[in-house]
PDB file of C-alpha atoms and ligand atoms in Angstrom:
ATOM      1  CA  UNK A  99     -66.043   1.249 -13.495  1.00 81.00           C
ATOM      2  CA  UNK A 100     -68.954  -0.136 -11.502  1.00 93.00           C
ATOM      3  CA  UNK A 101     -72.486   0.536 -12.667  1.00 98.00           C
ATOM      4  CA  UNK A 102     -74.101   3.425 -10.808  1.00 98.00           C
ATOM      5  CA  UNK A 103     -76.354   2.260  -7.976  1.00 98.00           C
ATOM      6  CA  UNK A 104     -79.546   4.156  -7.195  1.00 98.00           C
ATOM      7  CA  UNK A 105     -80.822   3.334  -3.720  1.00 98.00           C
ATOM      8  CA  UNK A 106     -84.473   4.242  -3.719  1.00 98.00           C
ATOM      9  CA  UNK A 107     -88.091   3.201  -3.753  1.00 97.00           C
ATOM     10  CA  UNK A 108     -89.352   2.504  -7.257  1.00 97.00           C
ATOM     11  CA  UNK A 109     -92.624   4.401  -6.789  1.00 94.00           C
ATOM     12  CA  UNK A 110     -91.111   7.294  -4.797  1.00 95.00           C
ATOM     13  CA  UNK A 111     -91.269  10.595  -6.656  1.00 96.00           C
ATOM     14  CA  UNK A 112     -87.739  11.510  -5.603  1.00 98.00           C
ATOM     15  CA  UNK A 113     -86.366   8.261  -7.039  1.00 98.00           C
ATOM     16  CA  UNK A 114     -88.275   8.968 -10.260  1.00 98.00           C
ATOM     17  CA  UNK A 115     -86.699  12.432 -10.555  1.00 98.00           C
ATOM     18  CA  UNK A 116     -83.172  11.030 -10.448  1.00 98.00           C
ATOM     19  CA  UNK A 117     -83.986   8.106 -12.757  1.00 98.00           C
ATOM     20  CA  UNK A 118     -85.465  10.501 -15.329  1.00 98.00           C
ATOM     21  CA  UNK A 119     -82.248  12.517 -15.457  1.00 98.00           C
ATOM     22  CA  UNK A 120     -80.151   9.322 -15.669  1.00 98.00           C
ATOM     23  CA  UNK A 121     -82.347   8.298 -18.614  1.00 98.00           C
ATOM     24  CA  UNK A 122     -81.951  11.706 -20.303  1.00 98.00           C
ATOM     25  CA  UNK A 123     -78.189  11.213 -20.110  1.00 98.00           C
ATOM     26  CA  UNK A 124     -78.418   7.506 -21.026  1.00 98.00           C
ATOM     27  CA  UNK A 125     -76.481   6.457 -17.939  1.00 98.00           C
ATOM     28  CA  UNK A 126     -77.082   2.793 -17.039  1.00 98.00           C
ATOM     29  CA  UNK A 127     -78.034   2.257 -13.417  1.00 98.00           C
ATOM     30  CA  UNK A 128     -79.067  -0.433 -10.994  1.00 98.00           C
ATOM     31  CA  UNK A 129     -82.044   0.354  -8.775  1.00 98.00           C
ATOM     32  CA  UNK A 130     -81.569  -1.051  -5.295  1.00 98.00           C
ATOM     33  CA  UNK A 131     -84.998  -1.067  -3.720  1.00 97.00           C
ATOM     34  CA  UNK A 132     -84.896   0.091  -0.106  1.00 96.00           C
ATOM     35  CA  UNK A 133     -87.658  -1.546   1.945  1.00 91.00           C
ATOM     36  CA  UNK A 134     -89.943   1.157   3.327  1.00 87.00           C
ATOM     37  CA  UNK A 135     -92.413  -0.739   5.512  1.00 82.00           C
ATOM     38  CA  UNK A 136     -89.969  -2.258   7.989  1.00 79.00           C
ATOM     39  CA  UNK A 137     -88.417   1.057   9.009  1.00 89.00           C
ATOM     40  CA  UNK A 138     -85.234   0.413   7.018  1.00 90.00           C
ATOM     41  CA  UNK A 139     -84.886   4.128   6.213  1.00 95.00           C
ATOM     42  CA  UNK A 140     -84.475   5.019   9.876  1.00 94.00           C
ATOM     43  CA  UNK A 141     -81.914   2.362  10.799  1.00 95.00           C
ATOM     44  CA  UNK A 142     -78.416   3.443  11.843  1.00 95.00           C
ATOM     45  CA  UNK A 143     -77.060   1.450   8.914  1.00 94.00           C
ATOM     46  CA  UNK A 144     -79.173   3.424   6.385  1.00 95.00           C
ATOM     47  CA  UNK A 145     -78.625   6.794   8.100  1.00 97.00           C
ATOM     48  CA  UNK A 146     -74.882   6.381   7.466  1.00 97.00           C
ATOM     49  CA  UNK A 147     -75.678   6.972   3.783  1.00 98.00           C
ATOM     50  CA  UNK A 148     -78.685   9.332   4.010  1.00 98.00           C
ATOM     51  CA  UNK A 149     -78.699  11.067   7.406  1.00 98.00           C
ATOM     52  CA  UNK A 150     -82.329  12.208   7.017  1.00 98.00           C
ATOM     53  CA  UNK A 151     -83.629   8.692   6.456  1.00 97.00           C
ATOM     54  CA  UNK A 152     -85.014   9.429   3.010  1.00 97.00           C
ATOM     55  CA  UNK A 153     -84.617   8.078  -0.493  1.00 98.00           C
ATOM     56  CA  UNK A 154     -82.803   8.272  -2.788  1.00 98.00           C
ATOM     57  CA  UNK A 155     -79.048   8.250  -2.633  1.00 98.00           C
ATOM     58  CA  UNK A 156     -76.531   7.089  -5.193  1.00 98.00           C
ATOM     59  CA  UNK A 157     -73.329   5.100  -5.001  1.00 98.00           C
ATOM     60  CA  UNK A 158     -71.173   6.047  -7.978  1.00 98.00           C
ATOM     61  CA  UNK A 159     -68.111   3.828  -7.762  1.00 97.00           C
ATOM     62  CA  UNK A 160     -67.945   4.399  -3.994  1.00 97.00           C
ATOM     63  CA  UNK A 161     -68.981   8.061  -4.089  1.00 98.00           C
ATOM     64  CA  UNK A 162     -72.143   8.490  -2.005  1.00 98.00           C
ATOM     65  CA  UNK A 163     -74.519  11.389  -2.670  1.00 98.00           C
ATOM     66  CA  UNK A 164     -78.059  12.223  -1.549  1.00 98.00           C
ATOM     67  CA  UNK A 165     -80.575  15.029  -2.333  1.00 98.00           C
ATOM     68  CA  UNK A 166     -82.217  14.609  -5.726  1.00 98.00           C
ATOM     69  CA  UNK A 167     -81.281  17.958  -7.210  1.00 98.00           C
ATOM     70  CA  UNK A 168     -77.655  17.633  -6.070  1.00 98.00           C
ATOM     71  CA  UNK A 169     -77.510  14.127  -7.552  1.00 98.00           C
ATOM     72  CA  UNK A 170     -78.917  15.380 -10.869  1.00 98.00           C
ATOM     73  CA  UNK A 171     -76.387  18.224 -10.976  1.00 98.00           C
ATOM     74  CA  UNK A 172     -73.550  15.793 -10.226  1.00 98.00           C
ATOM     75  CA  UNK A 173     -74.477  13.411 -13.028  1.00 98.00           C
ATOM     76  CA  UNK A 174     -75.265  16.169 -15.554  1.00 98.00           C
ATOM     77  CA  UNK A 175     -71.935  17.886 -14.818  1.00 97.00           C
ATOM     78  CA  UNK A 176     -70.193  14.786 -16.154  1.00 96.00           C
ATOM     79  CA  UNK A 177     -71.811  15.446 -19.542  1.00 96.00           C
ATOM     80  CA  UNK A 178     -71.462  19.191 -20.166  1.00 96.00           C
ATOM     81  CA  UNK A 179     -72.259  18.642 -23.841  1.00 96.00           C
ATOM     82  CA  UNK A 180     -75.809  17.622 -22.833  1.00 97.00           C
ATOM     83  CA  UNK A 181     -76.564  21.263 -22.042  1.00 97.00           C
ATOM     84  CA  UNK A 182     -78.618  20.214 -19.023  1.00 98.00           C
ATOM     85  CA  UNK A 183     -76.466  22.617 -16.987  1.00 98.00           C
ATOM     86  CA  UNK A 184     -75.666  25.574 -19.241  1.00 97.00           C
ATOM     87  CA  UNK A 185     -72.022  26.596 -18.907  1.00 94.00           C
ATOM     88  CA  UNK A 186     -71.791  30.222 -20.095  1.00 95.00           C
ATOM     89  CA  UNK A 187     -71.783  32.555 -17.084  1.00 97.00           C
ATOM     90  CA  UNK A 188     -75.040  34.303 -18.004  1.00 97.00           C
ATOM     91  CA  UNK A 189     -76.720  31.143 -19.293  1.00 97.00           C
ATOM     92  CA  UNK A 190     -75.711  29.376 -16.081  1.00 98.00           C
ATOM     93  CA  UNK A 191     -77.014  32.257 -13.960  1.00 98.00           C
ATOM     94  CA  UNK A 192     -80.380  32.095 -15.751  1.00 98.00           C
ATOM     95  CA  UNK A 193     -80.426  28.328 -15.247  1.00 98.00           C
ATOM     96  CA  UNK A 194     -79.740  28.787 -11.519  1.00 98.00           C
ATOM     97  CA  UNK A 195     -82.468  31.417 -11.336  1.00 98.00           C
ATOM     98  CA  UNK A 196     -84.964  28.956 -12.826  1.00 98.00           C
ATOM     99  CA  UNK A 197     -83.754  26.093 -10.623  1.00 98.00           C
ATOM    100  CA  UNK A 198     -84.227  28.282  -7.578  1.00 98.00           C
ATOM    101  CA  UNK A 199     -87.740  29.223  -8.718  1.00 98.00           C
ATOM    102  CA  UNK A 200     -88.591  25.536  -9.047  1.00 98.00           C
ATOM    103  CA  UNK A 201     -87.376  24.780  -5.531  1.00 98.00           C
ATOM    104  CA  UNK A 202     -88.805  27.804  -3.736  1.00 98.00           C
ATOM    105  CA  UNK A 203     -91.888  28.801  -5.764  1.00 98.00           C
ATOM    106  CA  UNK A 204     -93.132  25.695  -7.571  1.00 98.00           C
ATOM    107  CA  UNK A 205     -92.189  22.752  -5.379  1.00 98.00           C
ATOM    108  CA  UNK A 206     -93.845  23.647  -2.042  1.00 98.00           C
ATOM    109  CA  UNK A 207     -97.443  23.660  -3.321  1.00 98.00           C
ATOM    110  CA  UNK A 208     -96.929  21.330  -6.328  1.00 98.00           C
ATOM    111  CA  UNK A 209     -95.379  18.648  -4.130  1.00 98.00           C
ATOM    112  CA  UNK A 210     -98.043  18.969  -1.428  1.00 97.00           C
ATOM    113  CA  UNK A 211    -100.873  18.632  -3.947  1.00 97.00           C
ATOM    114  CA  UNK A 212     -99.022  16.300  -6.302  1.00 95.00           C
ATOM    115  CA  UNK A 213     -98.025  13.751  -3.693  1.00 94.00           C
ATOM    116  CA  UNK A 214    -101.567  13.381  -2.348  1.00 95.00           C
ATOM    117  CA  UNK A 215    -102.971  12.996  -5.862  1.00 93.00           C
ATOM    118  CA  UNK A 216    -100.209  10.506  -6.637  1.00 90.00           C
ATOM    119  CA  UNK A 217    -100.817   8.417  -3.514  1.00 91.00           C
ATOM    120  CA  UNK A 218    -104.517   8.333  -4.350  1.00 91.00           C
ATOM    121  CA  UNK A 219    -103.642   7.161  -7.854  1.00 88.00           C
ATOM    122  CA  UNK A 220    -101.396   4.307  -6.670  1.00 87.00           C
ATOM    123  CA  UNK A 221    -103.734   3.241  -3.873  1.00 90.00           C
ATOM    124  CA  UNK A 222    -101.842   4.531  -0.818  1.00 90.00           C
ATOM    125  CA  UNK A 223    -103.545   6.338   2.075  1.00 92.00           C
ATOM    126  CA  UNK A 224    -103.865  10.022   1.149  1.00 93.00           C
ATOM    127  CA  UNK A 225    -105.308  13.282   2.447  1.00 94.00           C
ATOM    128  CA  UNK A 226    -107.300  14.993  -0.289  1.00 90.00           C
ATOM    129  CA  UNK A 227    -108.441  17.856   1.926  1.00 97.00           C
ATOM    130  CA  UNK A 228    -105.163  19.726   1.534  1.00 96.00           C
ATOM    131  CA  UNK A 229    -105.231  19.538  -2.282  1.00 97.00           C
ATOM    132  CA  UNK A 230    -107.583  22.460  -3.182  1.00 97.00           C
ATOM    133  CA  UNK A 231    -105.706  24.994  -1.034  1.00 97.00           C
ATOM    134  CA  UNK A 232    -102.331  23.953  -2.449  1.00 98.00           C
ATOM    135  CA  UNK A 233    -103.668  24.083  -6.022  1.00 98.00           C
ATOM    136  CA  UNK A 234    -104.945  27.593  -5.352  1.00 98.00           C
ATOM    137  CA  UNK A 235    -101.433  28.667  -4.336  1.00 98.00           C
ATOM    138  CA  UNK A 236     -99.946  26.894  -7.356  1.00 98.00           C
ATOM    139  CA  UNK A 237    -102.450  28.546  -9.696  1.00 98.00           C
ATOM    140  CA  UNK A 238    -101.075  32.020  -8.922  1.00 98.00           C
ATOM    141  CA  UNK A 239     -97.498  30.814  -9.277  1.00 98.00           C
ATOM    142  CA  UNK A 240     -98.287  29.371 -12.696  1.00 98.00           C
ATOM    143  CA  UNK A 241     -99.486  32.789 -13.852  1.00 98.00           C
ATOM    144  CA  UNK A 242     -95.882  33.927 -13.387  1.00 98.00           C
ATOM    145  CA  UNK A 243     -94.654  30.817 -15.199  1.00 98.00           C
ATOM    146  CA  UNK A 244     -96.906  31.799 -18.119  1.00 98.00           C
ATOM    147  CA  UNK A 245     -95.138  35.170 -18.347  1.00 98.00           C
ATOM    148  CA  UNK A 246     -91.726  33.461 -18.354  1.00 98.00           C
ATOM    149  CA  UNK A 247     -92.707  30.748 -20.815  1.00 98.00           C
ATOM    150  CA  UNK A 248     -94.347  33.192 -23.213  1.00 98.00           C
ATOM    151  CA  UNK A 249     -90.883  34.673 -23.807  1.00 98.00           C
ATOM    152  CA  UNK A 250     -88.781  31.505 -23.998  1.00 98.00           C
ATOM    153  CA  UNK A 251     -89.443  27.803 -24.570  1.00 98.00           C
ATOM    154  CA  UNK A 252     -87.932  26.555 -21.297  1.00 98.00           C
ATOM    155  CA  UNK A 253     -87.786  27.932 -17.775  1.00 98.00           C
ATOM    156  CA  UNK A 254     -84.043  28.605 -17.948  1.00 98.00           C
ATOM    157  CA  UNK A 255     -83.924  29.948 -21.511  1.00 97.00           C
ATOM    158  CA  UNK A 256     -83.934  28.566 -25.035  1.00 97.00           C
ATOM    159  CA  UNK A 257     -82.837  25.029 -24.261  1.00 97.00           C
ATOM    160  CA  UNK A 258     -84.014  22.233 -21.990  1.00 98.00           C
ATOM    161  CA  UNK A 259     -82.130  22.129 -18.693  1.00 98.00           C
ATOM    162  CA  UNK A 260     -82.254  20.405 -15.331  1.00 98.00           C
ATOM    163  CA  UNK A 261     -84.399  23.310 -14.146  1.00 98.00           C
ATOM    164  CA  UNK A 262     -87.207  22.010 -16.389  1.00 98.00           C
ATOM    165  CA  UNK A 263     -86.689  18.359 -15.453  1.00 98.00           C
ATOM    166  CA  UNK A 264     -86.774  19.187 -11.728  1.00 98.00           C
ATOM    167  CA  UNK A 265     -90.499  19.971 -12.189  1.00 98.00           C
ATOM    168  CA  UNK A 266     -91.013  16.254 -12.742  1.00 97.00           C
ATOM    169  CA  UNK A 267     -92.616  14.283 -11.265  1.00 95.00           C
ATOM    170  CA  UNK A 268     -94.988  16.714  -9.525  1.00 97.00           C
ATOM    171  CA  UNK A 269     -96.041  18.614 -12.663  1.00 97.00           C
ATOM    172  CA  UNK A 270     -97.052  15.270 -14.128  1.00 97.00           C
ATOM    173  CA  UNK A 271     -98.768  13.889 -11.056  1.00 94.00           C
ATOM    174  CA  UNK A 272    -100.913  16.964 -10.530  1.00 96.00           C
ATOM    175  CA  UNK A 273    -102.284  16.349 -14.029  1.00 96.00           C
ATOM    176  CA  UNK A 274    -102.490  12.553 -13.787  1.00 94.00           C
ATOM    177  CA  UNK A 275    -104.332  13.056 -10.499  1.00 92.00           C
ATOM    178  CA  UNK A 276    -107.128  14.871 -12.317  1.00 92.00           C
ATOM    179  CA  UNK A 277    -106.245  18.586 -12.078  1.00 95.00           C
ATOM    180  CA  UNK A 278    -106.101  20.702 -15.254  1.00 96.00           C
ATOM    181  CA  UNK A 279    -103.995  23.380 -13.567  1.00 97.00           C
ATOM    182  CA  UNK A 280    -100.890  22.613 -15.645  1.00 98.00           C
ATOM    183  CA  UNK A 281    -102.800  22.398 -18.920  1.00 98.00           C
ATOM    184  CA  UNK A 282    -105.404  25.173 -18.613  1.00 98.00           C
ATOM    185  CA  UNK A 283    -106.075  26.904 -21.944  1.00 98.00           C
ATOM    186  CA  UNK A 284    -105.642  30.388 -20.454  1.00 98.00           C
ATOM    187  CA  UNK A 285    -101.952  29.499 -19.887  1.00 98.00           C
ATOM    188  CA  UNK A 286    -101.045  28.114 -23.320  1.00 98.00           C
ATOM    189  CA  UNK A 287     -97.304  28.349 -22.744  1.00 98.00           C
ATOM    190  CA  UNK A 288     -97.393  26.495 -19.430  1.00 98.00           C
ATOM    191  CA  UNK A 289     -99.531  23.831 -21.115  1.00 98.00           C
ATOM    192  CA  UNK A 290     -97.102  23.528 -24.046  1.00 98.00           C
ATOM    193  CA  UNK A 291     -94.110  23.213 -21.701  1.00 98.00           C
ATOM    194  CA  UNK A 292     -95.892  20.739 -19.400  1.00 98.00           C
ATOM    195  CA  UNK A 293     -97.002  18.578 -22.327  1.00 98.00           C
ATOM    196  CA  UNK A 294     -93.505  18.483 -23.762  1.00 98.00           C
ATOM    197  CA  UNK A 295     -91.930  17.580 -20.409  1.00 98.00           C
ATOM    198  CA  UNK A 296     -94.427  14.867 -19.542  1.00 98.00           C
ATOM    199  CA  UNK A 297     -94.159  13.213 -22.947  1.00 98.00           C
ATOM    200  CA  UNK A 298     -90.393  12.822 -22.818  1.00 98.00           C
ATOM    201  CA  UNK A 299     -89.347   9.139 -23.033  1.00 98.00           C
ATOM    202  CA  UNK A 300     -87.155   9.703 -19.955  1.00 98.00           C
ATOM    203  CA  UNK A 301     -90.226  10.488 -17.874  1.00 98.00           C
ATOM    204  CA  UNK A 302     -92.584   7.954 -19.481  1.00 97.00           C
ATOM    205  CA  UNK A 303     -90.039   5.191 -18.722  1.00 98.00           C
ATOM    206  CA  UNK A 304     -90.553   5.697 -14.969  1.00 97.00           C
ATOM    207  CA  UNK A 305     -94.012   7.249 -14.673  1.00 95.00           C
ATOM    208  CA  UNK A 306     -95.277   3.938 -13.304  1.00 93.00           C
ATOM    209  CA  UNK A 307     -92.170   3.160 -11.239  1.00 96.00           C
ATOM    210  CA  UNK A 308     -88.402   3.093 -11.588  1.00 98.00           C
ATOM    211  CA  UNK A 309     -86.599  -0.044 -12.731  1.00 98.00           C
ATOM    212  CA  UNK A 310     -82.967  -0.971 -13.261  1.00 98.00           C
ATOM    213  CA  UNK A 311     -82.034   0.274 -16.727  1.00 98.00           C
ATOM    214  CA  UNK A 312     -78.896  -0.957 -18.465  1.00 98.00           C
ATOM    215  CA  UNK A 313     -79.812  -0.148 -22.070  1.00 96.00           C
ATOM    216  CA  UNK A 314     -81.559   2.748 -23.765  1.00 93.00           C
ATOM    217  CA  UNK A 315     -83.314   2.796 -27.132  1.00 81.00           C
TER     218      UNK A 315
HETATM  219  N1  GSH B 227     -85.103  16.757  -0.359  1.00 55.21           N
HETATM  220  C1  GSH B 227     -85.051  15.326  -0.559  1.00 55.21           C
HETATM  221  C2  GSH B 227     -86.445  14.762  -0.367  1.00 55.21           C
HETATM  222  C3  GSH B 227     -86.483  13.275  -0.501  1.00 55.21           C
HETATM  223  C4  GSH B 227     -87.835  12.721  -0.083  1.00 55.21           C
HETATM  224  O1  GSH B 227     -88.757  13.464   0.271  1.00 55.21           O
HETATM  225  N2  GSH B 227     -87.965  11.386  -0.129  1.00 55.21           N
HETATM  226  C5  GSH B 227     -89.172  10.765   0.299  1.00 55.21           C
HETATM  227  C6  GSH B 227     -89.762   9.883  -0.779  1.00 55.21           C
HETATM  228  S1  GSH B 227     -90.295  10.796  -2.184  1.00 55.21           S
HETATM  229  C7  GSH B 227     -88.866   9.871   1.485  1.00 55.21           C
HETATM  230  O2  GSH B 227     -87.826   9.258   1.549  1.00 55.21           O
HETATM  231  N3  GSH B 227     -89.800   9.804   2.431  1.00 55.21           N
HETATM  232  C8  GSH B 227     -89.673   8.962   3.576  1.00 55.21           C
HETATM  233  C9  GSH B 227     -89.446   9.731   4.831  1.00 55.21           C
HETATM  234  O3  GSH B 227     -89.224  10.952   4.783  1.00 55.21           O
HETATM  235  O4  GSH B 227     -89.495   9.089   5.879  1.00 55.21           O
HETATM  236  C10 GSH B 227     -84.512  15.019  -1.956  1.00 55.21           C
HETATM  237  O5  GSH B 227     -84.799  15.796  -2.890  1.00 55.21           O
HETATM  238  O6  GSH B 227     -83.782  14.036  -2.121  1.00 55.21           O
END
């Protein structure tokens, strides 16, 4: 079987999300860097694989898939024993609840603030004026996260799942960009969860950029 190909941009947050989950599952992959500057993403050739002209997509032995969270679900479903997608009907429902919260409650403001702070950090043009307003929105959302995480170690329940990992990379980049919103002492459970997520080897391997990975320690 051919090695899985990840078509992406090494420093793109979406590529990092997929690579982190591949690393969690110890799945070897080849990163195929898609050139960004020359408009490659919007060419008819590229749009055949990702109709929205975005990264990443994967080619798994001829099977093409885009959308980071769908890709992560696809690869985690191959390894049910990993527990990254809980299988019991109630456990799975609670996982889906948490995954939905990430997408609809956390991601909108965390990605807006996180991406600007990240671009600043890696020296790309950025717009810092939108950051305070987005962090204010996120701050209220994290109060609800504190309630959830004071009752259970992970957003979906007692074990780590994709719902937690989906919060990377923006949870990390908000902090690396200089905000203490994820680590504030008045939300000790959010801080504990954030610190555990952002110190996972699977995240640290790609925090500075994704690279082809054929072997895992
Ligand atoms: N919903 C998509 C979002 C992907 C996305 O936003 N990719 C960005 C890089 S992080 C991109 O390709 N931006 C270039 C563009 O939209 O032109 C996913 O999760 O895969």
